[in-house]
Tab-separated table of C-alpha atoms in Angstrom:
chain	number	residue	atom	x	y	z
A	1	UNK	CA	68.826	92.227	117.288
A	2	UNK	CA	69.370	89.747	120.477
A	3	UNK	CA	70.662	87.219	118.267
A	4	UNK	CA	73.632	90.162	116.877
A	5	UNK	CA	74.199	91.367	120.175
A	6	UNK	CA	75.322	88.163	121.414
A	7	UNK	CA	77.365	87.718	118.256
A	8	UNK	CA	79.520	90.769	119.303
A	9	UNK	CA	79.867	90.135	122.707
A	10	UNK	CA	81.289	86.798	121.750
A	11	UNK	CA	83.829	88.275	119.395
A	12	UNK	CA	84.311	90.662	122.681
A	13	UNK	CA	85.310	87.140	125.080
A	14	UNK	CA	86.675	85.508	122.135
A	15	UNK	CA	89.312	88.083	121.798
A	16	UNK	CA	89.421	88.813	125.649
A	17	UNK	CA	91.036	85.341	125.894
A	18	UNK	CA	93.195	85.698	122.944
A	19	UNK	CA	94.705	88.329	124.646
A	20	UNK	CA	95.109	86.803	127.853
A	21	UNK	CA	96.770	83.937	125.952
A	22	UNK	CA	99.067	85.778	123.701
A	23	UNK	CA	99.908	88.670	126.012
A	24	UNK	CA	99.197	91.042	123.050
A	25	UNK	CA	99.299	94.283	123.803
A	26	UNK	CA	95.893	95.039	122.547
A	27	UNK	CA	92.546	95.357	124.189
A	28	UNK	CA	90.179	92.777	124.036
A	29	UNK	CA	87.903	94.447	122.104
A	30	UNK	CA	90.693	95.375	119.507
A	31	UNK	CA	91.374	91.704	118.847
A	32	UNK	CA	87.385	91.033	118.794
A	33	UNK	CA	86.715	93.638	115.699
A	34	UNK	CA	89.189	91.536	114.227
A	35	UNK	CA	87.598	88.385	115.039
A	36	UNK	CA	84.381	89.866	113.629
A	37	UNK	CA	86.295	91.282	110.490
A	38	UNK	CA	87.575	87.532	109.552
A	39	UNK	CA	84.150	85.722	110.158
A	40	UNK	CA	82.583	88.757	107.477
A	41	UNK	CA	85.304	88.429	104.862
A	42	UNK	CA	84.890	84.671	105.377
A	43	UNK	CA	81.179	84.919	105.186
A	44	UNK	CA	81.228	87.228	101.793
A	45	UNK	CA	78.309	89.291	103.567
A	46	UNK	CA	76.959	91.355	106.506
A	47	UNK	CA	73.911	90.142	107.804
A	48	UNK	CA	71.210	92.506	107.853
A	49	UNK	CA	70.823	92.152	111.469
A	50	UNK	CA	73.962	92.756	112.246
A	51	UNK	CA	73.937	95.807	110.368
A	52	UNK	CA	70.776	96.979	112.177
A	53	UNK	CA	72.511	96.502	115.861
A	54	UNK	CA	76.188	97.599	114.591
A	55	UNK	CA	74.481	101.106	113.165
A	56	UNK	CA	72.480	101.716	116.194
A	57	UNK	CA	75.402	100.911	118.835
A	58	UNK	CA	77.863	103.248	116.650
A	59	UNK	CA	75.357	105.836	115.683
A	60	UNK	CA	75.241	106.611	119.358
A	61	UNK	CA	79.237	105.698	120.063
A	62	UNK	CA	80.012	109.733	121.669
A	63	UNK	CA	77.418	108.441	124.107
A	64	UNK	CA	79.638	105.745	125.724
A	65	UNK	CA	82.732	108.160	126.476
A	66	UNK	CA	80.691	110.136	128.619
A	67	UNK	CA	81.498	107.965	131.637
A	68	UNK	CA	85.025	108.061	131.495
A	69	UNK	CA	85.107	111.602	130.220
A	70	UNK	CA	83.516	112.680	133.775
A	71	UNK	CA	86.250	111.065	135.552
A	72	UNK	CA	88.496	114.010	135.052
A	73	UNK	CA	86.752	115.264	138.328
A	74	UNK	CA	89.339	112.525	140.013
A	75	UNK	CA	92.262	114.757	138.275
A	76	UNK	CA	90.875	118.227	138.683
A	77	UNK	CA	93.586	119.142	141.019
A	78	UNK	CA	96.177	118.117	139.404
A	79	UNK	CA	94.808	119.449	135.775
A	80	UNK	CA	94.434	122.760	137.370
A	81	UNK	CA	98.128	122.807	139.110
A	82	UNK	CA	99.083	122.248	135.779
A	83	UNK	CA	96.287	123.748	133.165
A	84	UNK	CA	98.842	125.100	130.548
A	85	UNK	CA	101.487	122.459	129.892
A	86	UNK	CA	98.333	119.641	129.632
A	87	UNK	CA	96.011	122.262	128.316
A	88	UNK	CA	98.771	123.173	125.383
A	89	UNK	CA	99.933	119.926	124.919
A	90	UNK	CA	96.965	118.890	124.061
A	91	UNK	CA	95.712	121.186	121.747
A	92	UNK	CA	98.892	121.575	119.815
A	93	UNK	CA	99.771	118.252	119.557
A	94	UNK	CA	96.192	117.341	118.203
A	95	UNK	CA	96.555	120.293	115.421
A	96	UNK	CA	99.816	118.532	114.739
A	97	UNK	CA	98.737	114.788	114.350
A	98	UNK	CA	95.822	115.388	112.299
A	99	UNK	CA	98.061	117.769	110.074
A	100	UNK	CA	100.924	115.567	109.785
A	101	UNK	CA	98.855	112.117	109.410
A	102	UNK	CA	96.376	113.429	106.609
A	103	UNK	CA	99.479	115.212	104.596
A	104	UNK	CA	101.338	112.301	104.815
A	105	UNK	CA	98.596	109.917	103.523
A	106	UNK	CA	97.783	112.573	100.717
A	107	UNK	CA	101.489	113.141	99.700
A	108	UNK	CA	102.577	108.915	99.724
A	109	UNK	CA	98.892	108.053	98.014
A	110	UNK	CA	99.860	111.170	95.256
A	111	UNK	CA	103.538	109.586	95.086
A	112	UNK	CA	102.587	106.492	94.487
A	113	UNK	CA	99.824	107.253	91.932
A	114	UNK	CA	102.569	108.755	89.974
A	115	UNK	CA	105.026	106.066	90.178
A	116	UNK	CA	102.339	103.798	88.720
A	117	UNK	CA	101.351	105.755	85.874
A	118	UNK	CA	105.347	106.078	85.012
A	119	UNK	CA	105.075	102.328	84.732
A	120	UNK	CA	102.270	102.166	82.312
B	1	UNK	CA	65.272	120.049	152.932
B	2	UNK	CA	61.933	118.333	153.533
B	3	UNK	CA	62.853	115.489	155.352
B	4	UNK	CA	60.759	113.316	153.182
B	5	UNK	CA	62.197	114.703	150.189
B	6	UNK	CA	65.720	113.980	151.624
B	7	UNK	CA	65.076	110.320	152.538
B	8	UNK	CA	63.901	109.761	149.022
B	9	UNK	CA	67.522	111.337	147.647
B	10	UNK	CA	69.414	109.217	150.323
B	11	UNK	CA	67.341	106.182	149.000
B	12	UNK	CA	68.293	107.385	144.943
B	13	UNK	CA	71.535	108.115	145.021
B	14	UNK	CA	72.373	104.876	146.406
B	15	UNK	CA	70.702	102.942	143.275
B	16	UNK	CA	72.456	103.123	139.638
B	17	UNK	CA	69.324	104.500	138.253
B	18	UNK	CA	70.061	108.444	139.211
B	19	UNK	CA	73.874	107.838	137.620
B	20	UNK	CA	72.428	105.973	134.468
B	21	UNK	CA	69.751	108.514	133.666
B	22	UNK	CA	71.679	111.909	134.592
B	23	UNK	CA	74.238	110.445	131.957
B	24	UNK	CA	71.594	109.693	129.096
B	25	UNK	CA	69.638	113.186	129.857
B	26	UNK	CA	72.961	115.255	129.334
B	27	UNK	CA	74.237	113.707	126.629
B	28	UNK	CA	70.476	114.423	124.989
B	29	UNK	CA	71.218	117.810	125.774
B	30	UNK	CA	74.623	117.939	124.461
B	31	UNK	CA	73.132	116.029	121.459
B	32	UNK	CA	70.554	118.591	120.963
B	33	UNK	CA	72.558	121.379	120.539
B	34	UNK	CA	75.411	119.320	118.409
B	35	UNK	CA	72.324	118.969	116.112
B	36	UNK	CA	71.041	122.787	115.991
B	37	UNK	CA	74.802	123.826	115.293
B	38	UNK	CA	74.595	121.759	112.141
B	39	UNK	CA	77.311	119.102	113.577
B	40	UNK	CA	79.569	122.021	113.997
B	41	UNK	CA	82.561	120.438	115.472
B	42	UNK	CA	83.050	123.140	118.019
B	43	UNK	CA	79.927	122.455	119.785
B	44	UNK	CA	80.740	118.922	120.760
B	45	UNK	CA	78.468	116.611	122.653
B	46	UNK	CA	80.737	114.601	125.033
B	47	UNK	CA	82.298	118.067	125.885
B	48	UNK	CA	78.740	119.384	126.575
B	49	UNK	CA	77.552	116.326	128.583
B	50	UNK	CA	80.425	115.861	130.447
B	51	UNK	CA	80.596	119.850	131.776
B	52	UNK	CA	77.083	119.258	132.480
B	53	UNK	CA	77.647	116.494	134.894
B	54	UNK	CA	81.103	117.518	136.762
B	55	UNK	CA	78.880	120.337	137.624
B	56	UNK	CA	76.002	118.492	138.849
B	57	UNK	CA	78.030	115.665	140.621
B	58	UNK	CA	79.972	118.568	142.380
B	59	UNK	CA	76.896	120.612	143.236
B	60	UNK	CA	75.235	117.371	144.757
B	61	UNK	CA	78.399	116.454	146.756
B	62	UNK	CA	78.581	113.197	144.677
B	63	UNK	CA	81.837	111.507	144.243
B	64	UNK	CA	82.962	109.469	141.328
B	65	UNK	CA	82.534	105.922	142.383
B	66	UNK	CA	78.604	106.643	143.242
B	67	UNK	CA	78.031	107.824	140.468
B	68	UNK	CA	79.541	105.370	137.999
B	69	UNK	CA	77.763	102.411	139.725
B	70	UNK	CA	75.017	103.667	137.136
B	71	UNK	CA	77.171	105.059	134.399
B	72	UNK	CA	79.178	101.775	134.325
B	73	UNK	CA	76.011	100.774	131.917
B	74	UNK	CA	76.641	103.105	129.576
B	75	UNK	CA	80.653	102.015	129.754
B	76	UNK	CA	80.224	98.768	129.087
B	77	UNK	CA	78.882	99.234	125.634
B	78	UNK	CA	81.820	100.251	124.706
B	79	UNK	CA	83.263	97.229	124.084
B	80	UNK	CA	80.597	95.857	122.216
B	81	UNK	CA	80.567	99.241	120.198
B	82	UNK	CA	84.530	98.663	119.399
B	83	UNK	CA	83.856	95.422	117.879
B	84	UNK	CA	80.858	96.606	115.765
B	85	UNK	CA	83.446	98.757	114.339
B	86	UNK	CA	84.283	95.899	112.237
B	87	UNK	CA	81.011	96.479	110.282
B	88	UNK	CA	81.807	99.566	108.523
B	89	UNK	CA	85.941	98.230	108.219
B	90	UNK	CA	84.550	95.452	106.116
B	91	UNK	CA	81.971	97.883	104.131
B	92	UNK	CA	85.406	100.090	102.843
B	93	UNK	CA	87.658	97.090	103.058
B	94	UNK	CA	89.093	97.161	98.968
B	95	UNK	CA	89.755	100.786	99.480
B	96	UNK	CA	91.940	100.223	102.322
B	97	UNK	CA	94.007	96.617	100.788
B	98	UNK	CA	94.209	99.473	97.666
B	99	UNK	CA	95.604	102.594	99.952
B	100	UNK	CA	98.032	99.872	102.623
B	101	UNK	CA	101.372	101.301	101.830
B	102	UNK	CA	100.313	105.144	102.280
B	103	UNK	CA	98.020	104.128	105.616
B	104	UNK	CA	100.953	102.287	107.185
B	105	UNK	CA	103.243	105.043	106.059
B	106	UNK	CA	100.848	107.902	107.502
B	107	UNK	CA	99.823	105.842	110.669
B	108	UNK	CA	104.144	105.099	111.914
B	109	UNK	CA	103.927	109.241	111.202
B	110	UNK	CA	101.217	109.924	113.072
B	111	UNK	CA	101.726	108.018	116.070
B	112	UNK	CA	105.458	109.561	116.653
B	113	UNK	CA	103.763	113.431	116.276
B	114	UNK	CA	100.808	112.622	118.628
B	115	UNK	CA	103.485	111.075	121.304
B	116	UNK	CA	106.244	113.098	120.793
B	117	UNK	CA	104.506	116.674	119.993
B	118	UNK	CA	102.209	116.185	123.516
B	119	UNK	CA	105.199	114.918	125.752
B	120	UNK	CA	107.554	118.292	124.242
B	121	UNK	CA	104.954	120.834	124.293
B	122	UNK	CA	104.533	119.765	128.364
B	123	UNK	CA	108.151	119.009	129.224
B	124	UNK	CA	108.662	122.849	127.463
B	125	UNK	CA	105.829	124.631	129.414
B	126	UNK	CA	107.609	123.013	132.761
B	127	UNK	CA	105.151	119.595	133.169
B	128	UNK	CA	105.959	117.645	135.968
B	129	UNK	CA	107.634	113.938	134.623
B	130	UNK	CA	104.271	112.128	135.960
B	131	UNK	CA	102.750	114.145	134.052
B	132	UNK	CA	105.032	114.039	130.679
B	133	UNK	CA	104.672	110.022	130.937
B	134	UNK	CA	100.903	110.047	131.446
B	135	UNK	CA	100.450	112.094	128.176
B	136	UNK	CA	102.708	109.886	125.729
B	137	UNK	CA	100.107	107.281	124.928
B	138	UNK	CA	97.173	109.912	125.140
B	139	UNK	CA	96.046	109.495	121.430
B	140	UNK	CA	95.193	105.618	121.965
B	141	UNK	CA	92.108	104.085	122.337
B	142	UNK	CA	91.540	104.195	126.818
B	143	UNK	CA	92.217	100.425	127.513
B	144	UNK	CA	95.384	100.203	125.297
B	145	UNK	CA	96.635	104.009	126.932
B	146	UNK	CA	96.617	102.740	130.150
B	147	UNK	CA	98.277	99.375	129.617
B	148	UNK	CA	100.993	101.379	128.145
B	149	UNK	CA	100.806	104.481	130.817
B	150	UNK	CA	101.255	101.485	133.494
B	151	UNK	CA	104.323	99.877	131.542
B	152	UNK	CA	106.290	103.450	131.025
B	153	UNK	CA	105.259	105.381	134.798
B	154	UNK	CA	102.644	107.264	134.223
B	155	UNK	CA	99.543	107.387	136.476
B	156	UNK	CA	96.863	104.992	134.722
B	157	UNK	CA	94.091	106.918	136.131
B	158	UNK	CA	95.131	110.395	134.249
B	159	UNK	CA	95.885	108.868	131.263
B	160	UNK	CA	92.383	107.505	131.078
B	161	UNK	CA	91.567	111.256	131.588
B	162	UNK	CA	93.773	112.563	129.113
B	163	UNK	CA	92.642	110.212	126.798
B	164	UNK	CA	89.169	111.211	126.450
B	165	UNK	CA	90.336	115.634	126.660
B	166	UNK	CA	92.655	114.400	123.700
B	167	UNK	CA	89.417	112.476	122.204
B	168	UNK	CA	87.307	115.900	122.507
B	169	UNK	CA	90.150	118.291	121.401
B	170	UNK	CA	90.977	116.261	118.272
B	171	UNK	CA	87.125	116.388	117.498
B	172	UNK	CA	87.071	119.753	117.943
B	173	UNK	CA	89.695	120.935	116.229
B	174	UNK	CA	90.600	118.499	113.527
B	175	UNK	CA	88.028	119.109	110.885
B	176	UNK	CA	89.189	122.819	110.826
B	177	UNK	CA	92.396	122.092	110.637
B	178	UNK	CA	91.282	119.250	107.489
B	179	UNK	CA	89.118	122.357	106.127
B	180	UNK	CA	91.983	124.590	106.260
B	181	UNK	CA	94.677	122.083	104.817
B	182	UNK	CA	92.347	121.588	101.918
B	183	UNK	CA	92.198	117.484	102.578
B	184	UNK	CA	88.912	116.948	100.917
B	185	UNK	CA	89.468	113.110	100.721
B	186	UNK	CA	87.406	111.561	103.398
B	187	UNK	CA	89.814	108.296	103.574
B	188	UNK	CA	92.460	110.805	104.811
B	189	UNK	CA	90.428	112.897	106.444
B	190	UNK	CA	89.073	109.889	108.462
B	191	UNK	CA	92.312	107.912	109.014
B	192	UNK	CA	93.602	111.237	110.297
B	193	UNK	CA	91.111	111.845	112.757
B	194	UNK	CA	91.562	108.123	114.333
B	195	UNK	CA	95.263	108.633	114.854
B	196	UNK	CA	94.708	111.874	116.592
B	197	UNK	CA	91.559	111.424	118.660
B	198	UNK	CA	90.582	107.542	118.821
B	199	UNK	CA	87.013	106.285	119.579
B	200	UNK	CA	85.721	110.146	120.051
B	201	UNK	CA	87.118	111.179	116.564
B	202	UNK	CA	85.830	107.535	114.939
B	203	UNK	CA	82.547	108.974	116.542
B	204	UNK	CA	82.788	112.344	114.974
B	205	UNK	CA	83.711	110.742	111.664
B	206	UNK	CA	80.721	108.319	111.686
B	207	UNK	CA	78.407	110.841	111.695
B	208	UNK	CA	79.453	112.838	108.771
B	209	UNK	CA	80.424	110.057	106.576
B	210	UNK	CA	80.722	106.502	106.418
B	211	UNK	CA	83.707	105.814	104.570
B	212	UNK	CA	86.135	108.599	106.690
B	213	UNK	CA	84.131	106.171	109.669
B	214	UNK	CA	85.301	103.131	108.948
B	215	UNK	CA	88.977	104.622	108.215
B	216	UNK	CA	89.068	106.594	111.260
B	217	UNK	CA	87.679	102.850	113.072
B	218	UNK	CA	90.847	101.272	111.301
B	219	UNK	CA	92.773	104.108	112.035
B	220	UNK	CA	92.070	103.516	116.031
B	221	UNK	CA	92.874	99.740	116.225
B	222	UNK	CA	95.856	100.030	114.081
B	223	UNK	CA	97.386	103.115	116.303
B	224	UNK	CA	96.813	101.114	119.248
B	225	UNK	CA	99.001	98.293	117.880
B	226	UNK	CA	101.923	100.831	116.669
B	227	UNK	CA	101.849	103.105	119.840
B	228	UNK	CA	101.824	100.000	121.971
B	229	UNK	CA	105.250	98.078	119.891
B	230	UNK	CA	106.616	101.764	119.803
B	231	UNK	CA	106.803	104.009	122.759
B	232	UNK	CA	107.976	101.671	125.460
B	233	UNK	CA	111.136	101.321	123.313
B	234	UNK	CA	111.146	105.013	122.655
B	235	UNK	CA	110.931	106.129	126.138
B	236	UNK	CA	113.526	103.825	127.023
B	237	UNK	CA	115.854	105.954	124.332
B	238	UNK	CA	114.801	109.449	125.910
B	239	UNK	CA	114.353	109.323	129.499
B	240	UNK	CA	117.430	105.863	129.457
């Protein structure tokens, strides 16, 4: 538990500084799942600990934007000057993204299917 | 108030223990009744908790800054959290070398509707410019949003904001809108959910199923990447 906890807080630093290196426009954390992605496929394997701490940090992961989610009380004025433009765009243009990005997976994966059964 | 009673408030809200245990206790509650709704979408718990505790902080006269000296506890796992993502990424990773083309394809889509559809809907309903240029990047993960709100004009600080109401909204609303498209597959419905509502959707997916999880994980990072190479260079184009 200790010993994976420190393993992804070091994948955290390790790709804090590649940022600050690279100037990426990524966050550090970003980069680090990355980090910790390589070092897996390299290894062939998760380790079981690692599973254990990964499942109980993500099981819980609506938890951590609670913080940051209260901070709207810094912006209520300006949210309620202007409720319906934020309010709408919002809404609609989450309805829209999720619409357009799963229909455009589902039609290209279908397309492509096809294509490769024309070839066989 | 009791005098005693007040000097032991004055002594509490000056620690990070009355911030960091407020923020666990509501999100239980939130929690709780995300569970006895069956996971219904609609009843979401970062909504819940956070309603709780505007509410509370403004009934107590708190301000922000007191009380994230405890919350910043609970923040800082986020981080960590991020990179465990990599975990269930690895778990699904043949599926997604299998699916790249279509992912790619669907994630250049996605990112132009979240930006574009948020900054029109405002600029048509008569949303002031700061506000137009704090909601382009508001469907990528908080760190990255901000980076870019900075770069373009926006205010930072609201576009952390409208960041998470994005994360809640897509939550909310997205496996509805799945149900109702009739996208059973839970590769697309996950990688959909990522695009439109980041770490909060990722969160939403994890719980229902691991492999629309660790799409909706990929799904984040890679929307981070595209909406960071992409908008600058867009709003340059729109706004000259």
């Amino acid at each position: 538990m200790l010993g994976s906890l420190t393993l992804l807080l070091l994948c955290q630093l390790a790709g804090e500084i590649a940022v600050r290196l690279t100037g990426l426009p990524l966050p550090g954390p970003v980069v680090g799942m990355a980090l910790l992605f390589l070092g897996l496929a390299l290894r062939g394997e998760i380790p079981a600990p690692l599973t254990e701490t990964a499942g109980a940090l993500l099981r819980n992961l609506s938890l951590l934007f609670v913080p940051a989610g209260v901070g709207v009380m810094t912006h209520l004025a300006l949210v309620e000057r202007e409720w319906l433009p934020i309010g709408a765009a919002l809404i609609g243009s989450a309805l829209l993204t999720v619409a357009v990005t799963a229909l455009v997976l589902q039609g290209m994966t279908r397309l492509l299917h096809k294509a490769g059964e024309a070839e066989e | 108030m009791d005098t005693q009673l007040w000097r032991i408030w004055v002594y509490l809200a000056e620690t990070p223990l009355v911030g960091l245990t407020v923020t666990l206790a509501a999100y239980l509650i939130g929690d709780w009744l995300y569970r006895r709704a069956r996971l219904n979408p609609l009843v979401n718990p970062v909504l819940i908790a956070v309603v709780l505790l505007v509410g509370l902080l403004m009934a107590t006269g708190t301000d922000y800054p007191t009380y994230f000296q405890g919350a910043q506890f609970v923040h800082f796992l986020l981080g960590p959290a991020t990179v465990a993502l990599a975990v269930p990424l690895y778990r699904q990773f043949r599926q997604v070398r299998r699916h790249a083309l279509p992912l790619l394809v669907a994630l250049v889509a996605g990112s132009l509707t979240a930006a574009g559809s948020a900054v029109g809907i405002a600029w048509a309903l008569g949303g002031s410019l700061e506000t137009l240029l704090s909601l382009a990047p508001k469907s990528v993960t908080t760190p990255v949003a901000m980076g870019i709100s900075q770069q373009i004009g926006g205010l930072p600080s609201l576009t952390a904001v409208l960041v998470i109401l994005t994360g809640i909204a897509g939550a909310v609303l997205a496996p509805h809108t799945l149900n109702l498209l009739r996208i059973r597959d839970w590769k697309a419905r996950g990688f959909a959910m990522g695009v439109t509502a980041h770490g909060i959707g990722t969160a939403r997916a994890l719980q229902v199923n691991e492999v629309a999880g660790a799409f909706s994980g990929l799904a984040m990072g890679l929307n981070a990447l595209a909406t960071a190479a992409l908008l600058p260079l867009l709003i340059r184009l729109v706004f000259g």
